PDB file of C-alpha atoms in Angstrom:
ATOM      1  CA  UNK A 267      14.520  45.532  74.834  1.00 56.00           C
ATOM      2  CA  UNK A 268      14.049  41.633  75.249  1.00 54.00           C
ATOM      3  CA  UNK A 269       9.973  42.514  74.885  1.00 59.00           C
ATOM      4  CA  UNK A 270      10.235  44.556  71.873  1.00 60.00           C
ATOM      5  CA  UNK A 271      12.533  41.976  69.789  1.00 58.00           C
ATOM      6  CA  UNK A 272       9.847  39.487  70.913  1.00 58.00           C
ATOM      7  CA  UNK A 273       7.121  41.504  69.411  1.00 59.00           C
ATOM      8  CA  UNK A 274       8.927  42.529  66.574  1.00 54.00           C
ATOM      9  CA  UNK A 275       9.381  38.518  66.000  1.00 53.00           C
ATOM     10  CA  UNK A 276       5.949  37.418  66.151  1.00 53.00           C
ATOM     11  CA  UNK A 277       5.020  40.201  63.987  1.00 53.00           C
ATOM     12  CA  UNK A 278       7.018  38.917  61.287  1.00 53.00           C
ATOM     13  CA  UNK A 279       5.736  35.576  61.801  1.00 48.00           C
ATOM     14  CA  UNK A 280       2.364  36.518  61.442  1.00 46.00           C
ATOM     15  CA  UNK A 281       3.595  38.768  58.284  1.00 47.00           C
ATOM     16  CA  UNK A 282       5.073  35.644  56.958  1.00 47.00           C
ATOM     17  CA  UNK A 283       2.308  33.098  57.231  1.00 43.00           C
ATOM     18  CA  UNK A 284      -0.047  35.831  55.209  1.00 44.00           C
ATOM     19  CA  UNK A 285       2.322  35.879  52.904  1.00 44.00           C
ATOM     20  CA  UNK A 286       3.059  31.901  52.391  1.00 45.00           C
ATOM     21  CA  UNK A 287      -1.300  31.932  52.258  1.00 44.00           C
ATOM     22  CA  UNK A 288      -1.565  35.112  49.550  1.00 45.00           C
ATOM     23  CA  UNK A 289       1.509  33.962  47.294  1.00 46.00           C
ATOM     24  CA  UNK A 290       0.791  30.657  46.517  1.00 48.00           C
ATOM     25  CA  UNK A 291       2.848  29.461  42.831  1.00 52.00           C
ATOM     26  CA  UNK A 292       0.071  28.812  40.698  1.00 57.00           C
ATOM     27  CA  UNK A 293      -2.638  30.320  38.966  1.00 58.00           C
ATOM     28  CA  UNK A 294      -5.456  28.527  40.419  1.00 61.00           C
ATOM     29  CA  UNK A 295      -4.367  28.342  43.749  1.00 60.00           C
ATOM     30  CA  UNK A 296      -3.626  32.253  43.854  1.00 57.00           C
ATOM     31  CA  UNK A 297      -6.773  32.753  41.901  1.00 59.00           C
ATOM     32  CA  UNK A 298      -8.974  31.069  45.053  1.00 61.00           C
ATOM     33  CA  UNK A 299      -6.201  32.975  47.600  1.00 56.00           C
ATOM     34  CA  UNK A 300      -7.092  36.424  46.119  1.00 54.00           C
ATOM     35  CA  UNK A 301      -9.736  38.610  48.801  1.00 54.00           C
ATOM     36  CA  UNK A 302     -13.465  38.383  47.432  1.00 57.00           C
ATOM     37  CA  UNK A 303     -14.366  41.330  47.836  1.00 59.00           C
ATOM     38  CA  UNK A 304     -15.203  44.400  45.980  1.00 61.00           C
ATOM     39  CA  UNK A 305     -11.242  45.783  45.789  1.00 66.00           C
ATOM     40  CA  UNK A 306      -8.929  45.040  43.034  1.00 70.00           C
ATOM     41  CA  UNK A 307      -7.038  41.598  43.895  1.00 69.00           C
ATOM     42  CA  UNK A 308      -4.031  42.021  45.435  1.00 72.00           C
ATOM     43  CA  UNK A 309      -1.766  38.868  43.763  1.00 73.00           C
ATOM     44  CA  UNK A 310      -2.446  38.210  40.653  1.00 74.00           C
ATOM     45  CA  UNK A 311      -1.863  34.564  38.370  1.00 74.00           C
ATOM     46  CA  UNK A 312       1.872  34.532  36.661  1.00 80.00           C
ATOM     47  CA  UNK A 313      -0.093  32.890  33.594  1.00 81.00           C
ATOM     48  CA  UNK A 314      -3.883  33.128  31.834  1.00 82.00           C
ATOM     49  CA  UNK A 315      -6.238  30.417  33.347  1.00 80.00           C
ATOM     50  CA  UNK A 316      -7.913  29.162  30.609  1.00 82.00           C
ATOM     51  CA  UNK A 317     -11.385  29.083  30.519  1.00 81.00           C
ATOM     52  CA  UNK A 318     -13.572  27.105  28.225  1.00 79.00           C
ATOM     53  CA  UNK A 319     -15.519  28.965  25.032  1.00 80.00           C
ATOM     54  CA  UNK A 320     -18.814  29.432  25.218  1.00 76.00           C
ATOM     55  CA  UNK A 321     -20.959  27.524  21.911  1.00 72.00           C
ATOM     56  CA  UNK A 322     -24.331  28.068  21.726  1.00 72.00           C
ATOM     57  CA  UNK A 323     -24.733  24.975  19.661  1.00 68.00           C
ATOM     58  CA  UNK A 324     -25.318  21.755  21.136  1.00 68.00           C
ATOM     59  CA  UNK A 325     -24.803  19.403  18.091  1.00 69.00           C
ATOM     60  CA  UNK A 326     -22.872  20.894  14.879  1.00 69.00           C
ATOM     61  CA  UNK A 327     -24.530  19.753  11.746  1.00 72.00           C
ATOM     62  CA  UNK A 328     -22.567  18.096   9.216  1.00 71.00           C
ATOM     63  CA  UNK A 329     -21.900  19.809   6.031  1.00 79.00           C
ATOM     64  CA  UNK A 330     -24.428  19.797   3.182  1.00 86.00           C
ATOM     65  CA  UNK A 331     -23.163  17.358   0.203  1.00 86.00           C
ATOM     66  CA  UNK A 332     -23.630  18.670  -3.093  1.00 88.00           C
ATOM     67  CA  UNK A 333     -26.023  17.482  -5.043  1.00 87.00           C
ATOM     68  CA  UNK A 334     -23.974  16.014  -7.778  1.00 87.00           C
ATOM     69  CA  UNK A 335     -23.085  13.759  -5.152  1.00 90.00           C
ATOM     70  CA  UNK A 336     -25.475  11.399  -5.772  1.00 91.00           C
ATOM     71  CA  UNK A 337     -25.578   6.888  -5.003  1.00 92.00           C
ATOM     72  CA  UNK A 338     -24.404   5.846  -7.872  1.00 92.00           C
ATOM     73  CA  UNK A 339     -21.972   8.773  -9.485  1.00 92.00           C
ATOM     74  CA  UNK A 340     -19.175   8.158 -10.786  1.00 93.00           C
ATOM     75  CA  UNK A 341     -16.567  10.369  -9.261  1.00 93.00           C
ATOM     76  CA  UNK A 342     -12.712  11.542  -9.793  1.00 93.00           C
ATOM     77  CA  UNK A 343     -10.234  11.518  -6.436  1.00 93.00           C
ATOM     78  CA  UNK A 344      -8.221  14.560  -6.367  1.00 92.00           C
ATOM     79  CA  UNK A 345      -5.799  13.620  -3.549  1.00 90.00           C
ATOM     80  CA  UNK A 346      -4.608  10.897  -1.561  1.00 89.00           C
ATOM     81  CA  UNK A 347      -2.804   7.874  -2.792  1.00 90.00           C
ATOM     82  CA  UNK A 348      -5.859   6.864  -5.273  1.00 92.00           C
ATOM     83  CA  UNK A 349      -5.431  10.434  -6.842  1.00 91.00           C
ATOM     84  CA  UNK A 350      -7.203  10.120 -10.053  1.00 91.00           C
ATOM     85  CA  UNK A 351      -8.658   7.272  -9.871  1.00 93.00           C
ATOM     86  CA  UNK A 352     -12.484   7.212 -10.911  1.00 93.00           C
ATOM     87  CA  UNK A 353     -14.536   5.687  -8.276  1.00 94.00           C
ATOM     88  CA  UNK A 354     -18.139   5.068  -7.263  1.00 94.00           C
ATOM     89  CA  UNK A 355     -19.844   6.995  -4.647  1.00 93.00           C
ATOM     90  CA  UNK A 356     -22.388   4.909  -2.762  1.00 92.00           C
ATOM     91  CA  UNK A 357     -23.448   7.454   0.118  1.00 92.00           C
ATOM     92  CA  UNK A 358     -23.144  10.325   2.581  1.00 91.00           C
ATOM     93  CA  UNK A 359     -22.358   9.639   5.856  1.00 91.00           C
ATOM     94  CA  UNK A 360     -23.510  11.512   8.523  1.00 88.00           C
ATOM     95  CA  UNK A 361     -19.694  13.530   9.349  1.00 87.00           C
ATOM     96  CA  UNK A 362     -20.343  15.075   5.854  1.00 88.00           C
ATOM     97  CA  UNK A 363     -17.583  12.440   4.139  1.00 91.00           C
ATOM     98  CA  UNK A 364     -18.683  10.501   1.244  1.00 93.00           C
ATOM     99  CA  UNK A 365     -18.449   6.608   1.165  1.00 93.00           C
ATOM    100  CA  UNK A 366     -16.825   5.508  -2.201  1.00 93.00           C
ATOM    101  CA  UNK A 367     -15.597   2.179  -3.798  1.00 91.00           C
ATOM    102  CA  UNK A 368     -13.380   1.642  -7.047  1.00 85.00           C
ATOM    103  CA  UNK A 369     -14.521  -1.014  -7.223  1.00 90.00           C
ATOM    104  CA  UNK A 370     -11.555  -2.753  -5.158  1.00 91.00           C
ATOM    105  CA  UNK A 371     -11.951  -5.580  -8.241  1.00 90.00           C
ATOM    106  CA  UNK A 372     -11.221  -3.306 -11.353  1.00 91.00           C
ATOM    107  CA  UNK A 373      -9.074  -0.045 -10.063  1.00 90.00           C
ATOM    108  CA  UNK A 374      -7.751  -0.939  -6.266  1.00 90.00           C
ATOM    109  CA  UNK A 375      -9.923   1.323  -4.600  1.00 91.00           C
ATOM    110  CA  UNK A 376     -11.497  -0.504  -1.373  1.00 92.00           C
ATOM    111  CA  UNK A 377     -14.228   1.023   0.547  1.00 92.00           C
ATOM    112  CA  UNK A 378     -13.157   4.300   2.293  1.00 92.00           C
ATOM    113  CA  UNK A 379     -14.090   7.720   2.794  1.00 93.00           C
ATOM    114  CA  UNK A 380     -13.333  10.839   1.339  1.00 93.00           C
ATOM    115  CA  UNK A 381     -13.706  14.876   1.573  1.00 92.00           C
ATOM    116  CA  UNK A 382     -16.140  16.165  -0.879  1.00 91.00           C
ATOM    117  CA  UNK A 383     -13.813  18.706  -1.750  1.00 91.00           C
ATOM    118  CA  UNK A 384     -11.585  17.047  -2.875  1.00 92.00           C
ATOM    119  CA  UNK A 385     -13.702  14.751  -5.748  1.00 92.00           C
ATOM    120  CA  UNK A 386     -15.349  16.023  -8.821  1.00 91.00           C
ATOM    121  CA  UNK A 387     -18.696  14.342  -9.535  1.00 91.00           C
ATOM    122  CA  UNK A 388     -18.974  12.925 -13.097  1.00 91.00           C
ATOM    123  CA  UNK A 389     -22.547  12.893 -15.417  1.00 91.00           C
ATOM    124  CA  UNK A 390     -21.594   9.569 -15.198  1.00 91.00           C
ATOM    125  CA  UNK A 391     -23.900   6.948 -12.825  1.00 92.00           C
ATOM    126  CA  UNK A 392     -24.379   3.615 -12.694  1.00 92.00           C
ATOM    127  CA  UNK A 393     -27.418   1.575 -10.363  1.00 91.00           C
ATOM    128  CA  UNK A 394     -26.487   0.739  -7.199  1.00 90.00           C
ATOM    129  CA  UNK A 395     -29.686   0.926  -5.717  1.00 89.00           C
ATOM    130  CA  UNK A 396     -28.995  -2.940  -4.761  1.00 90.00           C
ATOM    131  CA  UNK A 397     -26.169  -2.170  -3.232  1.00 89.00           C
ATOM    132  CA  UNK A 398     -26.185  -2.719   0.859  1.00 89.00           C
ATOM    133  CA  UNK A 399     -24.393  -0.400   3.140  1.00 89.00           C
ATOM    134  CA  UNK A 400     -26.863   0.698   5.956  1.00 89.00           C
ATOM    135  CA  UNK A 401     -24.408  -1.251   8.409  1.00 90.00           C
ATOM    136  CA  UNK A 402     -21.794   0.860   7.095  1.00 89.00           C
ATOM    137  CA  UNK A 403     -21.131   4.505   9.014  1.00 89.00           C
ATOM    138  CA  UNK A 404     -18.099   6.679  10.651  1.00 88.00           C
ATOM    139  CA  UNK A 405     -17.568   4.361  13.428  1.00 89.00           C
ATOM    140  CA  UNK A 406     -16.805   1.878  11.285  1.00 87.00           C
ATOM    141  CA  UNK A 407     -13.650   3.177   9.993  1.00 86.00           C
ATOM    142  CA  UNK A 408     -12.551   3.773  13.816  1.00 84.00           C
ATOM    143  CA  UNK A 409      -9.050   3.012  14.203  1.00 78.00           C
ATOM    144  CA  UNK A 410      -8.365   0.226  16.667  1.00 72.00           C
ATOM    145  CA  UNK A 411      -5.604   1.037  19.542  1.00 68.00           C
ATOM    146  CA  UNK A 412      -2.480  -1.241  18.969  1.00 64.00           C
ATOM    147  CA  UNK A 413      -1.893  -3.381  22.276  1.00 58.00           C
ATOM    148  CA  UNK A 414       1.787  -3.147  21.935  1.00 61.00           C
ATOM    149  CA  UNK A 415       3.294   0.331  23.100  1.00 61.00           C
ATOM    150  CA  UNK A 416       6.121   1.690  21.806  1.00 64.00           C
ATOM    151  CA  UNK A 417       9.066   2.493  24.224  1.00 66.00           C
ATOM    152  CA  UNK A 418      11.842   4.897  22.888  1.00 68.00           C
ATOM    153  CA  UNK A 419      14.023   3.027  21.573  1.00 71.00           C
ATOM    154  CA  UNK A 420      11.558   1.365  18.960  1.00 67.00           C
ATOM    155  CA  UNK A 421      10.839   4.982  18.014  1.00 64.00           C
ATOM    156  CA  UNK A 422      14.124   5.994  17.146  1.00 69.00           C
ATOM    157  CA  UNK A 423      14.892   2.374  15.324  1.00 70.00           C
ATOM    158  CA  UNK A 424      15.158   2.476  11.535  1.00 64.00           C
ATOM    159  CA  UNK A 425      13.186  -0.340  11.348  1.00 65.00           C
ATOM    160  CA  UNK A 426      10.843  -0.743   8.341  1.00 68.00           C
ATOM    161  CA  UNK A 427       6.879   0.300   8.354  1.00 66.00           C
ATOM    162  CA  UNK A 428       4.426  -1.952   9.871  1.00 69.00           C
ATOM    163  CA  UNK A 429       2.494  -2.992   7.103  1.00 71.00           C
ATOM    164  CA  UNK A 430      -1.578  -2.491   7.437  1.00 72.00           C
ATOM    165  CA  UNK A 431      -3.601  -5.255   8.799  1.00 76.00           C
ATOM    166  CA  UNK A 432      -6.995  -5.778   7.347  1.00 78.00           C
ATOM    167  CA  UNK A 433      -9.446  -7.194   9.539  1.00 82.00           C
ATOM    168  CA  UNK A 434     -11.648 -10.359   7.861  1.00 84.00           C
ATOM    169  CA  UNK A 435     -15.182  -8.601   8.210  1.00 87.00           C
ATOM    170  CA  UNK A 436     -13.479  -5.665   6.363  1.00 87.00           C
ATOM    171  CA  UNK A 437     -12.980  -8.339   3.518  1.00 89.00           C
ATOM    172  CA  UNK A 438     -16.306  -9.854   3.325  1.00 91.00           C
ATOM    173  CA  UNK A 439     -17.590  -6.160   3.350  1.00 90.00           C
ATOM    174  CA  UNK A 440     -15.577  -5.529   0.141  1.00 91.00           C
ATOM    175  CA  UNK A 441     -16.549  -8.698  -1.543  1.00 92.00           C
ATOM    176  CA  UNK A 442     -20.372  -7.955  -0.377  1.00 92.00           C
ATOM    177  CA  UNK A 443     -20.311  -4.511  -2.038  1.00 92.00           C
ATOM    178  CA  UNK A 444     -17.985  -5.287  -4.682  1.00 91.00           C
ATOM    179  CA  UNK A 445     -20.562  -8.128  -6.064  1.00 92.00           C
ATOM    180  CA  UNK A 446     -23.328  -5.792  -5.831  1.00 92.00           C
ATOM    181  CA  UNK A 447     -21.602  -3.049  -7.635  1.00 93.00           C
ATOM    182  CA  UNK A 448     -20.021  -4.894 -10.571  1.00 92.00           C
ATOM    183  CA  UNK A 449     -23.233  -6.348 -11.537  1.00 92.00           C
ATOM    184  CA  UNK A 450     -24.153  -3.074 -12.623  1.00 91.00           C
ATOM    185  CA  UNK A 451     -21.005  -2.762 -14.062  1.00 91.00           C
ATOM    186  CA  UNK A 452     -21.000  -5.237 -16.148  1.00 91.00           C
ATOM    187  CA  UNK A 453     -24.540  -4.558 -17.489  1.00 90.00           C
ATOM    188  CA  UNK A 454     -23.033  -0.821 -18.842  1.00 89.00           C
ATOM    189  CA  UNK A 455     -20.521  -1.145 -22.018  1.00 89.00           C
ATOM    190  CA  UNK A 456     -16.976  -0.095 -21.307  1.00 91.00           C
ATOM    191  CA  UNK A 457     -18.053   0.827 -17.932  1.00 91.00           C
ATOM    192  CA  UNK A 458     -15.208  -0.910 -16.456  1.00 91.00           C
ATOM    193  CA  UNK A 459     -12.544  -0.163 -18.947  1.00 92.00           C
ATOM    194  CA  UNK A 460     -13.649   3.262 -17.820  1.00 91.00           C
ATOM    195  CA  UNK A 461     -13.536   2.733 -13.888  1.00 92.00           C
ATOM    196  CA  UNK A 462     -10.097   1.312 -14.557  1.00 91.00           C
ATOM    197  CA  UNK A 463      -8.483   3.949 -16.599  1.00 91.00           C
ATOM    198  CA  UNK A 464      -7.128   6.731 -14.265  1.00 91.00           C
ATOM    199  CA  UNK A 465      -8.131  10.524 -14.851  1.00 88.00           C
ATOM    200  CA  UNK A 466      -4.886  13.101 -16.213  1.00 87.00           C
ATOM    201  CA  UNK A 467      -4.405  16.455 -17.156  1.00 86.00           C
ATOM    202  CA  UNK A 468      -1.903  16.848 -20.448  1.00 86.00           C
ATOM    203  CA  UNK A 469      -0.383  19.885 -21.648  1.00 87.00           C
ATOM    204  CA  UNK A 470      -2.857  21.899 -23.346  1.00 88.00           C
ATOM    205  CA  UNK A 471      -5.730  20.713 -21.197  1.00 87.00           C
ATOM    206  CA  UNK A 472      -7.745  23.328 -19.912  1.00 88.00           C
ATOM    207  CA  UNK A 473      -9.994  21.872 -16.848  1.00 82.00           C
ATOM    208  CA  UNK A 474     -12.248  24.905 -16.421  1.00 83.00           C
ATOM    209  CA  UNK A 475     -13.593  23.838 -19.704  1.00 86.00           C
ATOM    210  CA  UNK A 476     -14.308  20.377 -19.240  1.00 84.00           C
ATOM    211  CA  UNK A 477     -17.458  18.978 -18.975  1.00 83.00           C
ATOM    212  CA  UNK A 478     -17.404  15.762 -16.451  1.00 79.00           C
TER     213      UNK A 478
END
């Protein structure tokens, strides 16, 4: 009897490590545990290993820009905090986005850019063929990481909203393009009582009639 209750023992040991080996939490780890060969696996993952999707694609081409889009058009923002405000497109950047400026000088509008959805392009155009912004691109509108972390309770705190911090090469950018743009400006009658006055719909407007 003493035998038998030993064999029965280390048969349930053995039983016992396979099953520590096979049922390992986890769906990697069961994934690798599961038997290689031809036969259905015998554990399967509690959850869906995710597996990255397949793009045949290596680089995704930025969207085509209208062509009414043009350096120099005068153009209507349709969203955002500069909603209807007529500004001055200057470029396409490569992401698709179009680089506009009020300018900053007449309607607030700093250099920024915006979705060409959401702008109507104008008949309007000015020259801004002087006008220098090769330096200017995506990156340079890159947000900067703050050094100072947050911790919880600064999170939770009622405190007031940090107000933006503009950097002083951002500045000299604006005055740079600003100079360049308002010479032009100035050379067009009422061209900047009309890049200051701000673009509304009243009641019996009807905008699928309008001609920009």
């Amino acid at each position: 009897r003493l035998s038998i209750f030993l064999i029965f023992v280390l048969i349930t040991k053995v039983n016992m490590v396979g099953v520590r080996v096979l049922g390992i939490a986890g769906p990697k780890k069961a994934a690798k545990a599961a038997p290689s060969s031809g036969k259905s696996a015998r554990y399967y993952p509690a959850d869906d290993i995710a597996r990255p999707k397949h793009s045949r694609a290596k680089k995704h081409n930025a969207p085509k820009v209208r062509a009414s889009f043009a350096p120099g058009t005068v153009c209507i923002l349709l969203s955002g905090r500069f909603r209807g405000k007529r500004v001055v497109c200057l470029k396409a950047l490569e992401s698709g986005l179009l680089l506009v400026s009020g300018p900053y000088k007449i309607n607030g509008v700093p250099l920024r850019r915006v979705n060409q959805a959401y702008v109507i392009g104008t008949s309007t155009k000015i020259d801004v063929s002087k006008v220098d912004v090769s330096k200017i691109d995506d990156a340079y509108f890159a947000r900067v990481a703050s050094d100072s972390a947050e911790g919880e309770a600064e999170f939770f705190a009622n405190d007031e909203a940090k107000p933006a911090v503009v950097s002083d090469q951002r500045k000299a950018d604006q005055k740079k393009v600003d100079a360049a743009i308002l010479k032009s400006v100035n050379a067009t009658p009422l061209m900047k009582n009309y890049l200051g006055s701000k673009f509304s719909l009243k009641k019996h407007d009807r905008p699928h009639k309008m001609v920009f």
